[in-house]
PDB file of N, CA and C in Angstrom:
ATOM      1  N   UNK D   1       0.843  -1.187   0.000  1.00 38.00           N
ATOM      2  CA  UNK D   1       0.000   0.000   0.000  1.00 38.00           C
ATOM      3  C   UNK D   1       0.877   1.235   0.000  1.00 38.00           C
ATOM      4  N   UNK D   2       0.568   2.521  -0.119  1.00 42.00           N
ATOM      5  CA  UNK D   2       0.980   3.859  -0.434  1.00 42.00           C
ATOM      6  C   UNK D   2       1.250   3.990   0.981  1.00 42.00           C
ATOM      7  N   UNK D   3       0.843   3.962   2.353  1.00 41.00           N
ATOM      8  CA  UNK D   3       1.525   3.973   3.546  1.00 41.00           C
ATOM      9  C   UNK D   3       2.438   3.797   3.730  1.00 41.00           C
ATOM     10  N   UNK D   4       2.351   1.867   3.511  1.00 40.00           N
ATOM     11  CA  UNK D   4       4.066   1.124   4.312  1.00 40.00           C
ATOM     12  C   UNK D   4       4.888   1.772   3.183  1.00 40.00           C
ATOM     13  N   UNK D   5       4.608   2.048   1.933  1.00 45.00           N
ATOM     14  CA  UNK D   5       5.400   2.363   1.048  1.00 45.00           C
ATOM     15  C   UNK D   5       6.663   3.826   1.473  1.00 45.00           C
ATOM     16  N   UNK D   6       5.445   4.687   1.638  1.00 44.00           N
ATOM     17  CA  UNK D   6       5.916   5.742   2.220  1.00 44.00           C
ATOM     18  C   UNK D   6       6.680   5.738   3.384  1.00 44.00           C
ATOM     19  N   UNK D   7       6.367   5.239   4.777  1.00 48.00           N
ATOM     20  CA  UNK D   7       7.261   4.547   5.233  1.00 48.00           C
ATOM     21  C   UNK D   7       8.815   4.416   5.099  1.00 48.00           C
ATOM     22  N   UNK D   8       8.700   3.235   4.033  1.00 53.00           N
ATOM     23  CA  UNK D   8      10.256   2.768   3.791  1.00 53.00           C
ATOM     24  C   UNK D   8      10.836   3.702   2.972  1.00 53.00           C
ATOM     25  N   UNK D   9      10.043   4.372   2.043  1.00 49.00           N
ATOM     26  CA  UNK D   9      10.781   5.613   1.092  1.00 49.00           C
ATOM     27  C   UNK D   9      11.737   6.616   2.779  1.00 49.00           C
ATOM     28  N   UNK D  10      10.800   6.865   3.339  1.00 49.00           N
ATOM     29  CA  UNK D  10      11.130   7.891   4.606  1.00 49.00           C
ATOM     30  C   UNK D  10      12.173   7.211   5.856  1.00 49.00           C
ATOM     31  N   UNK D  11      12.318   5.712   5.633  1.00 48.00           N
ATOM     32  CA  UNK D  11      13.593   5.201   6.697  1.00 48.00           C
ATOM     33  C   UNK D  11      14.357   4.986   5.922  1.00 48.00           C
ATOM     34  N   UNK D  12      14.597   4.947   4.403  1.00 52.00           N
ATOM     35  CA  UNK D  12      15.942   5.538   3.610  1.00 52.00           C
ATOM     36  C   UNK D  12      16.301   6.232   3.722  1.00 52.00           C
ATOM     37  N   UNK D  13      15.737   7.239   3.483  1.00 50.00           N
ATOM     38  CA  UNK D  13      15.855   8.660   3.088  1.00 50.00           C
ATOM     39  C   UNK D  13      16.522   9.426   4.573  1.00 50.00           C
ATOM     40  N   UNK D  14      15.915   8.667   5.879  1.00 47.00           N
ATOM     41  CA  UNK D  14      16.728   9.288   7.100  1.00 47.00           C
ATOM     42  C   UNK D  14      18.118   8.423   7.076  1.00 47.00           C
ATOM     43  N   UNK D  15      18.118   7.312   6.520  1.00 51.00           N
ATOM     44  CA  UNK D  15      19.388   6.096   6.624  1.00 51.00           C
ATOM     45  C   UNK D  15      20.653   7.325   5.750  1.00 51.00           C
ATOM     46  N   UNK D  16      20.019   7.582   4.337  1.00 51.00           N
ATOM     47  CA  UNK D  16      20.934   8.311   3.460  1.00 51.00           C
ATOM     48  C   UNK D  16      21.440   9.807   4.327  1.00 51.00           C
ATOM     49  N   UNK D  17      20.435  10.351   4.353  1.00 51.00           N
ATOM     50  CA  UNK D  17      20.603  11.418   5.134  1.00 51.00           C
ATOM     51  C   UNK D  17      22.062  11.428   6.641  1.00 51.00           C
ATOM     52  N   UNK D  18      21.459  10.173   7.312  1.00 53.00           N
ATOM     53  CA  UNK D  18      22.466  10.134   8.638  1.00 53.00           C
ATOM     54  C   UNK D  18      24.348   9.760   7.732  1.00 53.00           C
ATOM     55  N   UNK D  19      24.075   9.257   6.444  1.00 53.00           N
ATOM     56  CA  UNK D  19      25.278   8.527   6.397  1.00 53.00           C
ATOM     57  C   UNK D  19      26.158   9.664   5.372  1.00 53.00           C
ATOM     58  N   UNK D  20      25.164  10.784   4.373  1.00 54.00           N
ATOM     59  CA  UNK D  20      25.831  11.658   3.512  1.00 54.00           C
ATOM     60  C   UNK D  20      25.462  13.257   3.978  1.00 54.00           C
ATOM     61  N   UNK D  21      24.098  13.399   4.699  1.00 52.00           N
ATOM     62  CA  UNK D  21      23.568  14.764   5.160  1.00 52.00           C
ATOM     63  C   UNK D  21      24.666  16.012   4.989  1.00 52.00           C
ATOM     64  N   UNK D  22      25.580  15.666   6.164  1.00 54.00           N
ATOM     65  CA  UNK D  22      26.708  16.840   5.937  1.00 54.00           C
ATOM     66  C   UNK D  22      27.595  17.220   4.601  1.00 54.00           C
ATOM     67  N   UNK D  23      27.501  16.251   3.861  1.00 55.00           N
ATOM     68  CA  UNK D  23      28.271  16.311   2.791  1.00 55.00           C
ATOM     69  C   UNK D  23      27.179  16.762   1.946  1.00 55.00           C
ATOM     70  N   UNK D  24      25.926  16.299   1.780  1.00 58.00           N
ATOM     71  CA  UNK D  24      24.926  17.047   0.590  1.00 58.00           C
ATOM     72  C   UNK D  24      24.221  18.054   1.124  1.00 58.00           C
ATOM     73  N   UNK D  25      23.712  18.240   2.677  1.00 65.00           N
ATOM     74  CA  UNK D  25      23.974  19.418   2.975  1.00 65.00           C
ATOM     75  C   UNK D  25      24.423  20.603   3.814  1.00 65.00           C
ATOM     76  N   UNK D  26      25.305  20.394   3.737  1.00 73.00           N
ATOM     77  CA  UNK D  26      26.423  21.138   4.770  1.00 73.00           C
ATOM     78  C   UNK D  26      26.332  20.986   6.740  1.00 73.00           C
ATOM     79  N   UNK D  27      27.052  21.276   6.837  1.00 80.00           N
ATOM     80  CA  UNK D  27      27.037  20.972   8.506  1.00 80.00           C
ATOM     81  C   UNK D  27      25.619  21.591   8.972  1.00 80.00           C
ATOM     82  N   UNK D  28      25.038  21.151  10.366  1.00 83.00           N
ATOM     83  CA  UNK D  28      24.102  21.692  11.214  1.00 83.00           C
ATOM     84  C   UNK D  28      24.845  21.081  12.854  1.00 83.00           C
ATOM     85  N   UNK D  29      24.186  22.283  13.605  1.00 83.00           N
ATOM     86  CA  UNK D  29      24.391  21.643  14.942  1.00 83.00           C
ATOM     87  C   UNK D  29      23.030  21.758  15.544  1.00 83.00           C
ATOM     88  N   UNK D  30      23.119  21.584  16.796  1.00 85.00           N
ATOM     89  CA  UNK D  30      22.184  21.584  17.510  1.00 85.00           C
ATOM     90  C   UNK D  30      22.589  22.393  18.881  1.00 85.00           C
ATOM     91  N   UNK D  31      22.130  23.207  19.748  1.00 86.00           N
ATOM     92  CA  UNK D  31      22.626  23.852  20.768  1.00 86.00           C
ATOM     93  C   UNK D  31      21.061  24.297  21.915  1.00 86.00           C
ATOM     94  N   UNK D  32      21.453  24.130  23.010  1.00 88.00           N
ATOM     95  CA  UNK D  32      20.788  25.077  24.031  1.00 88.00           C
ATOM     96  C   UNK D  32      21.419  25.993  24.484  1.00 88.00           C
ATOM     97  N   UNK D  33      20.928  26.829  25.437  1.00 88.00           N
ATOM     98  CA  UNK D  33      21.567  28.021  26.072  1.00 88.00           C
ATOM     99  C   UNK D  33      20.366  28.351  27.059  1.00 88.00           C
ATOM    100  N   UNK D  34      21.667  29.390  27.811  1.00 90.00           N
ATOM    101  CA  UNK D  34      20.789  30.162  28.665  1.00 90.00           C
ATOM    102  C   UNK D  34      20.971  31.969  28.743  1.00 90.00           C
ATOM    103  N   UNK D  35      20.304  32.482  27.918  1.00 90.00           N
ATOM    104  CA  UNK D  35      20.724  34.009  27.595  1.00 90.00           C
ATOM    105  C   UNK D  35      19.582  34.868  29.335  1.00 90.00           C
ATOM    106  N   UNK D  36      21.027  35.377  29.917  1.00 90.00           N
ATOM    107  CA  UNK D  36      20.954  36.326  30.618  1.00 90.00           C
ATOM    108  C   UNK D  36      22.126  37.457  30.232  1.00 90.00           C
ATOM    109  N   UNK D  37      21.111  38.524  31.166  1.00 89.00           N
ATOM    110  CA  UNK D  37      21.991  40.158  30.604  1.00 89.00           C
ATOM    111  C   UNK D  37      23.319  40.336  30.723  1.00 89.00           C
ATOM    112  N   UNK D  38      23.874  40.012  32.070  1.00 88.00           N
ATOM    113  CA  UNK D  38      25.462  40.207  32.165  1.00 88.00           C
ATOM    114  C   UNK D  38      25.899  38.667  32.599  1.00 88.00           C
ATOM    115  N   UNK D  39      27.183  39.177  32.374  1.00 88.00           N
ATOM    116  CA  UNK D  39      28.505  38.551  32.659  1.00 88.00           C
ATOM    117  C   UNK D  39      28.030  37.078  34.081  1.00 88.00           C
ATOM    118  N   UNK D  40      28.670  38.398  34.748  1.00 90.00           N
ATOM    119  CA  UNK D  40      28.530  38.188  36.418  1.00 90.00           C
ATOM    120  C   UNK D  40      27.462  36.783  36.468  1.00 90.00           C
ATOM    121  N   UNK D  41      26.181  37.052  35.833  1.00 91.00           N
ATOM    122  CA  UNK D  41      25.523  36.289  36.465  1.00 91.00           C
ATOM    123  C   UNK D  41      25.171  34.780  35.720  1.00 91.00           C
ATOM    124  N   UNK D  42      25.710  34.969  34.135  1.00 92.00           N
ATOM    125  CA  UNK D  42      26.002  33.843  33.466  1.00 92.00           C
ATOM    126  C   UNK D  42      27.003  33.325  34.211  1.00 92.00           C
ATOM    127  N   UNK D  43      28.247  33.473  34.648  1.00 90.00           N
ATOM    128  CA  UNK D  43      29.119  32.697  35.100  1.00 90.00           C
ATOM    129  C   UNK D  43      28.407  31.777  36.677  1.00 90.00           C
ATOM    130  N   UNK D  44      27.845  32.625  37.390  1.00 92.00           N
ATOM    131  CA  UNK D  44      26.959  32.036  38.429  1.00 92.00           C
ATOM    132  C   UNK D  44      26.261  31.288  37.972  1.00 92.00           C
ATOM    133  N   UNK D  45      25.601  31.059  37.168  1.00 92.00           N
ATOM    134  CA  UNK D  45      24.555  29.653  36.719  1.00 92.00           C
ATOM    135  C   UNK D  45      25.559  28.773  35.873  1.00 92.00           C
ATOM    136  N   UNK D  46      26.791  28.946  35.582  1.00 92.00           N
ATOM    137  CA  UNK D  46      27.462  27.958  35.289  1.00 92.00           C
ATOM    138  C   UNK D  46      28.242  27.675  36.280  1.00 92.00           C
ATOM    139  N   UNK D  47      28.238  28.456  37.066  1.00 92.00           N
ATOM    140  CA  UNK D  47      29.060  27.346  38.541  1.00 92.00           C
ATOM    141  C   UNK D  47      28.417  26.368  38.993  1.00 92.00           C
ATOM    142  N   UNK D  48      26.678  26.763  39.121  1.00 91.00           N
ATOM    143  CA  UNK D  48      25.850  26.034  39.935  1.00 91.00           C
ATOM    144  C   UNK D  48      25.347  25.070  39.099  1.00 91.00           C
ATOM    145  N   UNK D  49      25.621  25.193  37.548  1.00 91.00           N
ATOM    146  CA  UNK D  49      25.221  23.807  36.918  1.00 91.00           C
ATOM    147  C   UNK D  49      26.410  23.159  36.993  1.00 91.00           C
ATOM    148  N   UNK D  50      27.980  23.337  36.642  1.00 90.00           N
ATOM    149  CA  UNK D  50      29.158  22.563  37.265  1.00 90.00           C
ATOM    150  C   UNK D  50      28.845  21.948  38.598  1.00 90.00           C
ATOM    151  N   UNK D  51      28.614  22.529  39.760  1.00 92.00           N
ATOM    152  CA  UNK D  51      28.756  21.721  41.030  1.00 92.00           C
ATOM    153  C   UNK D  51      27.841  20.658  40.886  1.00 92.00           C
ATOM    154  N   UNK D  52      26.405  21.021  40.257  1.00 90.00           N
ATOM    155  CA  UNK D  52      25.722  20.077  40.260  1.00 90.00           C
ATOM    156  C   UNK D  52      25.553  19.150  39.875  1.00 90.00           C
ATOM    157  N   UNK D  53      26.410  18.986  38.633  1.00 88.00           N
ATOM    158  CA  UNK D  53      26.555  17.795  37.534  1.00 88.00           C
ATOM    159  C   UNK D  53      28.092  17.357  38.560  1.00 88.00           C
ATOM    160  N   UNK D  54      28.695  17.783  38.846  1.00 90.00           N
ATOM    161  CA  UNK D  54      30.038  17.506  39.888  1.00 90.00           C
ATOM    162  C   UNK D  54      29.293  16.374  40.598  1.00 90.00           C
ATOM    163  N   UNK D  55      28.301  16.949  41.568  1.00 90.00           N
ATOM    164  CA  UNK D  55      27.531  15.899  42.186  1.00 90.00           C
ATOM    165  C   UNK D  55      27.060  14.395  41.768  1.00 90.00           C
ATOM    166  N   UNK D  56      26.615  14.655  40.594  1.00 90.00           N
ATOM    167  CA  UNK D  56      26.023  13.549  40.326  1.00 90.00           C
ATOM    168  C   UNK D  56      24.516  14.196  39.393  1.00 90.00           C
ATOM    169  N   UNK D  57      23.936  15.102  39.552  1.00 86.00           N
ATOM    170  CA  UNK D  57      22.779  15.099  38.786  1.00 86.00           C
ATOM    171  C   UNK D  57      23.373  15.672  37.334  1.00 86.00           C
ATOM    172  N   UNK D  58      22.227  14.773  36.297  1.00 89.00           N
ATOM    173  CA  UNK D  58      22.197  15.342  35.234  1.00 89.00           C
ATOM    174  C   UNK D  58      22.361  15.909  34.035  1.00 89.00           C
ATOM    175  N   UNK D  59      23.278  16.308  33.561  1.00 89.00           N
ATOM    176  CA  UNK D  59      23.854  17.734  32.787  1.00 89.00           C
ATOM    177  C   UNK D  59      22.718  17.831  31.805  1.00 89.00           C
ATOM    178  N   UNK D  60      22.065  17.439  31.253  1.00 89.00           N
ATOM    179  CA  UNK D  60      20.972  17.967  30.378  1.00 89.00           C
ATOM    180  C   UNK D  60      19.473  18.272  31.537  1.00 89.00           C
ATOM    181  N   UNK D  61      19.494  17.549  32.508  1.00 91.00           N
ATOM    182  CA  UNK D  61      17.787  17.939  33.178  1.00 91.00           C
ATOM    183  C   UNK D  61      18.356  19.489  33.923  1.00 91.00           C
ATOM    184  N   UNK D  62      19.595  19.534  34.569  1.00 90.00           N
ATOM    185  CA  UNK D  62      20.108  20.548  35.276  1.00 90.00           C
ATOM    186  C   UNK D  62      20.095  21.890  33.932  1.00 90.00           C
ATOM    187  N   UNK D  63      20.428  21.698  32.845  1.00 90.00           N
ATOM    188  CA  UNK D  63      20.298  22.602  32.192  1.00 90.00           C
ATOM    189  C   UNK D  63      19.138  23.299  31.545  1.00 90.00           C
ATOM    190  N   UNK D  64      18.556  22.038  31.530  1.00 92.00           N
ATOM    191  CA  UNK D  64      17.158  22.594  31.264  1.00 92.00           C
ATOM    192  C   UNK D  64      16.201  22.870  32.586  1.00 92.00           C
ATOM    193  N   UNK D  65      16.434  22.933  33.222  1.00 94.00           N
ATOM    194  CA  UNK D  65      15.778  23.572  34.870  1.00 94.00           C
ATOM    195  C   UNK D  65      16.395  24.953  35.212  1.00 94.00           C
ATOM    196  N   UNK D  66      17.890  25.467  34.946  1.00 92.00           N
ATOM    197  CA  UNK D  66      18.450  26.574  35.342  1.00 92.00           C
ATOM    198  C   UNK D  66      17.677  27.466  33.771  1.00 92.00           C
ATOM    199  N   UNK D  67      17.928  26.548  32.643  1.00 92.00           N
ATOM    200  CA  UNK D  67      17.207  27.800  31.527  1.00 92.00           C
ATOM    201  C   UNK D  67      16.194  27.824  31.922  1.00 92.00           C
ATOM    202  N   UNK D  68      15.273  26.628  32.522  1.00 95.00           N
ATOM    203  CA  UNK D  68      13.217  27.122  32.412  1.00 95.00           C
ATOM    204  C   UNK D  68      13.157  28.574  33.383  1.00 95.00           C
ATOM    205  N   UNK D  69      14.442  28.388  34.642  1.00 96.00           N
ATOM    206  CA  UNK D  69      13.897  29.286  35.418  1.00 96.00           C
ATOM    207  C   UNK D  69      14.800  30.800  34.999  1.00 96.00           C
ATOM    208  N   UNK D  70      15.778  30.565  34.385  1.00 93.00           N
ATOM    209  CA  UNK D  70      16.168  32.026  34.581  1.00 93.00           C
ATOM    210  C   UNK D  70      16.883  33.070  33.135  1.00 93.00           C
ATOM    211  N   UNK D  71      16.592  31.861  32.010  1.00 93.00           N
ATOM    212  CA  UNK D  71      16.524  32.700  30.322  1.00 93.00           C
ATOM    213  C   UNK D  71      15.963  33.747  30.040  1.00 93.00           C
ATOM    214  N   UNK D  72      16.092  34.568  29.378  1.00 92.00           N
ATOM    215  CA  UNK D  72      15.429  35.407  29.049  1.00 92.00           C
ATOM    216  C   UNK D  72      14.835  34.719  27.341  1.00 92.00           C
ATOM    217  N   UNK D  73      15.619  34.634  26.847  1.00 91.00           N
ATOM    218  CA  UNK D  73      15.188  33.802  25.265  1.00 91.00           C
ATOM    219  C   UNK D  73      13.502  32.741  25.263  1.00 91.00           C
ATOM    220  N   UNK D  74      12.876  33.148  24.831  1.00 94.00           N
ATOM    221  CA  UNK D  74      11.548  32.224  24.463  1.00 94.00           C
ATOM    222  C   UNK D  74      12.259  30.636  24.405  1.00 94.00           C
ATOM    223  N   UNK D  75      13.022  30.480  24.118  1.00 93.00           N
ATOM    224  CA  UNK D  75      13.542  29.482  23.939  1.00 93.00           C
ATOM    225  C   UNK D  75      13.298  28.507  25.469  1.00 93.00           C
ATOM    226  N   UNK D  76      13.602  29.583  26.331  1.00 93.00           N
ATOM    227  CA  UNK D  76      13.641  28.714  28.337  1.00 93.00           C
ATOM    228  C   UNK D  76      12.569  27.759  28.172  1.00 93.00           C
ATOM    229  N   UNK D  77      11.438  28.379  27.763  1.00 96.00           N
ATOM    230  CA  UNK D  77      10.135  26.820  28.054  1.00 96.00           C
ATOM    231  C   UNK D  77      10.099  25.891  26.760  1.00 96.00           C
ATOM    232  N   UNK D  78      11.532  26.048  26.272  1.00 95.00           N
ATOM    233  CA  UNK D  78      12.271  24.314  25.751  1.00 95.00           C
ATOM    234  C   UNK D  78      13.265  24.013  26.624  1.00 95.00           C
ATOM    235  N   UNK D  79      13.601  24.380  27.991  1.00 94.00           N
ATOM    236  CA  UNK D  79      14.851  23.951  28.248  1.00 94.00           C
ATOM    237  C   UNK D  79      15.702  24.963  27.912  1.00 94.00           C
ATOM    238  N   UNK D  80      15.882  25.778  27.495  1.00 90.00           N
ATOM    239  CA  UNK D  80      16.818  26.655  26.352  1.00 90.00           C
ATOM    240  C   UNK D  80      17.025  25.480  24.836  1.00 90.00           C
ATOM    241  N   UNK D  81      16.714  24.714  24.484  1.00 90.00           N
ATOM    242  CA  UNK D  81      16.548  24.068  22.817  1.00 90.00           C
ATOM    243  C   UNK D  81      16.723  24.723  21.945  1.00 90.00           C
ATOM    244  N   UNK D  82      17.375  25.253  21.105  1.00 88.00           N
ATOM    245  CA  UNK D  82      17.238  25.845  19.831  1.00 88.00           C
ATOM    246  C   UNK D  82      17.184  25.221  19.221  1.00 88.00           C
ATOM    247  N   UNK D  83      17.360  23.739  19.007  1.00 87.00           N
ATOM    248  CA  UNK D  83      16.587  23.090  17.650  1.00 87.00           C
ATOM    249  C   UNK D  83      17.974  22.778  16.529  1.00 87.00           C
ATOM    250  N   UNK D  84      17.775  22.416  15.731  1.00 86.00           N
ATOM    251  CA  UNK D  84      18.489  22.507  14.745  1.00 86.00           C
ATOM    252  C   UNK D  84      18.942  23.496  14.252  1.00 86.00           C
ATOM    253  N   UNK D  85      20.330  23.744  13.413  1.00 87.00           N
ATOM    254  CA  UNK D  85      20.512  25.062  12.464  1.00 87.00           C
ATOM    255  C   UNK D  85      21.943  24.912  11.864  1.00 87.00           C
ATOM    256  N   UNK D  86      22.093  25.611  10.653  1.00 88.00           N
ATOM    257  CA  UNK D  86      22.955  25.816   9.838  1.00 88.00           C
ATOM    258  C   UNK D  86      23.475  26.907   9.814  1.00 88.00           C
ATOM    259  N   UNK D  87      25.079  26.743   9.521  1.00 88.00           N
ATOM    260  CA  UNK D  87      25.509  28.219   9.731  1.00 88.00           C
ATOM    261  C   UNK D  87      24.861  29.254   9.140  1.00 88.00           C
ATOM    262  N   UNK D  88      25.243  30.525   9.651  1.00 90.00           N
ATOM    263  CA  UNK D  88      24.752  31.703   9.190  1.00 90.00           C
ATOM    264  C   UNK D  88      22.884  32.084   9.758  1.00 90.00           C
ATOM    265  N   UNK D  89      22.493  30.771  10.183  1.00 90.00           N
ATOM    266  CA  UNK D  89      20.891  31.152  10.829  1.00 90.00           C
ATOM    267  C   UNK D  89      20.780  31.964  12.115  1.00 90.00           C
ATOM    268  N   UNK D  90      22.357  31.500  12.794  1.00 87.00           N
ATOM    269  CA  UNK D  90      22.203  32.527  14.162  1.00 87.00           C
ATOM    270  C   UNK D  90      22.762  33.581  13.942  1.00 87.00           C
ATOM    271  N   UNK D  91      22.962  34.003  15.163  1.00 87.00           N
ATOM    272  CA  UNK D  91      24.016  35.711  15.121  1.00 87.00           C
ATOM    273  C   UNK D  91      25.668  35.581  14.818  1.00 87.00           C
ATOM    274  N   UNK D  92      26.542  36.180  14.505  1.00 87.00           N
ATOM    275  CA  UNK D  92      27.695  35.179  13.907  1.00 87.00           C
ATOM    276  C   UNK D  92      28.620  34.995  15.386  1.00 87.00           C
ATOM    277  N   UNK D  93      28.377  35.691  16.707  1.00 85.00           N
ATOM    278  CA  UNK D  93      29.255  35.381  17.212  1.00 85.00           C
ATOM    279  C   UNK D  93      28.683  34.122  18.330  1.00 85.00           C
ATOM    280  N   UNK D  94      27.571  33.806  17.890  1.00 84.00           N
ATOM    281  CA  UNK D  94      27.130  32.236  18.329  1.00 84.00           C
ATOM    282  C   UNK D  94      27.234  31.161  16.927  1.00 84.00           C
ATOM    283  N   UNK D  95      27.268  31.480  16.093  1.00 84.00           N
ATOM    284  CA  UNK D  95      27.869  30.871  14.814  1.00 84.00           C
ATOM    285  C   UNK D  95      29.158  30.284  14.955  1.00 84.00           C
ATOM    286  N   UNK D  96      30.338  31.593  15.301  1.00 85.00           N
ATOM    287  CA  UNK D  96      31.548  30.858  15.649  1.00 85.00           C
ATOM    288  C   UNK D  96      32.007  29.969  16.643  1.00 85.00           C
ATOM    289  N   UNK D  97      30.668  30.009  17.528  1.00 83.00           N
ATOM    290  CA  UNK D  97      31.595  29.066  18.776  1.00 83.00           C
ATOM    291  C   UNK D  97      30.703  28.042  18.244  1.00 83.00           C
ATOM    292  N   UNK D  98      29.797  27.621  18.080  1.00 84.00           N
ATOM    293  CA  UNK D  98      29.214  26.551  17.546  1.00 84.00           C
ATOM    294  C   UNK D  98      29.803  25.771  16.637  1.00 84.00           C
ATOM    295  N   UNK D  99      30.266  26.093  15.404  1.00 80.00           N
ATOM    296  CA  UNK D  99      30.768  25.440  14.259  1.00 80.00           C
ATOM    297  C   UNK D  99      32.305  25.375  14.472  1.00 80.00           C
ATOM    298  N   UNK D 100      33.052  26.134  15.707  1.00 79.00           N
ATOM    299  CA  UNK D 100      34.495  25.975  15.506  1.00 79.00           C
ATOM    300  C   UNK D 100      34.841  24.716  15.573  1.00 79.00           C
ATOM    301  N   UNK D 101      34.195  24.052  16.569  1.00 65.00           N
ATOM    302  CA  UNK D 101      34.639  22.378  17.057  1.00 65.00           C
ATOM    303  C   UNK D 101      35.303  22.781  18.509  1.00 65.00           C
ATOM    304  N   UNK D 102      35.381  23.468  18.759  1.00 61.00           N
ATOM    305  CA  UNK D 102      36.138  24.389  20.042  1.00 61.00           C
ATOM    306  C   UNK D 102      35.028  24.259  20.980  1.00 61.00           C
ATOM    307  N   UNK D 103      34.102  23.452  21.365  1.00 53.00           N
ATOM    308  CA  UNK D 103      32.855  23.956  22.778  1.00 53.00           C
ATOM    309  C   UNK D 103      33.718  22.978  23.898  1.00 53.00           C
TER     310      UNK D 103
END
């Protein structure tokens, strides 16, 4: 039938994709964050997600609990998620740390 058909057309097509994607179409990453105003107080929510993952909890539930509560970006009630993207979709100086290979 035109279903299962569709289907298997669509678990190729992710098979091809996972094995040539970057090469047919160029790199993507994936990133969260947590955008607050200054300095000072980004470095404070990365101490307190360090100690905490230090501990033992988490590193993705801890990150997405410090963005729900204290992002400014629409993004916080994903966790901070931005989703997929290709260079040049963000701002360029989150472009460069993303795509350097440097995180």
């Amino acid at each position: 039938t035109y279903g299962s058909i569709g289907v298997f057309v669509a678990t190729i097509a992710f098979f091809v994709y996972r094995a040539f994607g970057s090469m047919m179409f160029g790199p993507t990453a994936t990133a969260s964050h947590v955008l607050v105003k200054d300095r000072a107080r980004a470095e404070a929510l990365k101490a307190e997600i360090e100690a905490d993952v230090a501990g033992g909890a988490p590193l993705r539930a801890k990150f997405a609990r410090v963005a729900e509560q204290h992002s400014t970006c629409p993004s916080a009630k994903k966790g901070g998620e931005l989703g997929a993207f290709k260079p040049g979709q963000m701002v360029k100086e989150f472009d460069a740390v993303v795509f350097s290979g440097e995180i």
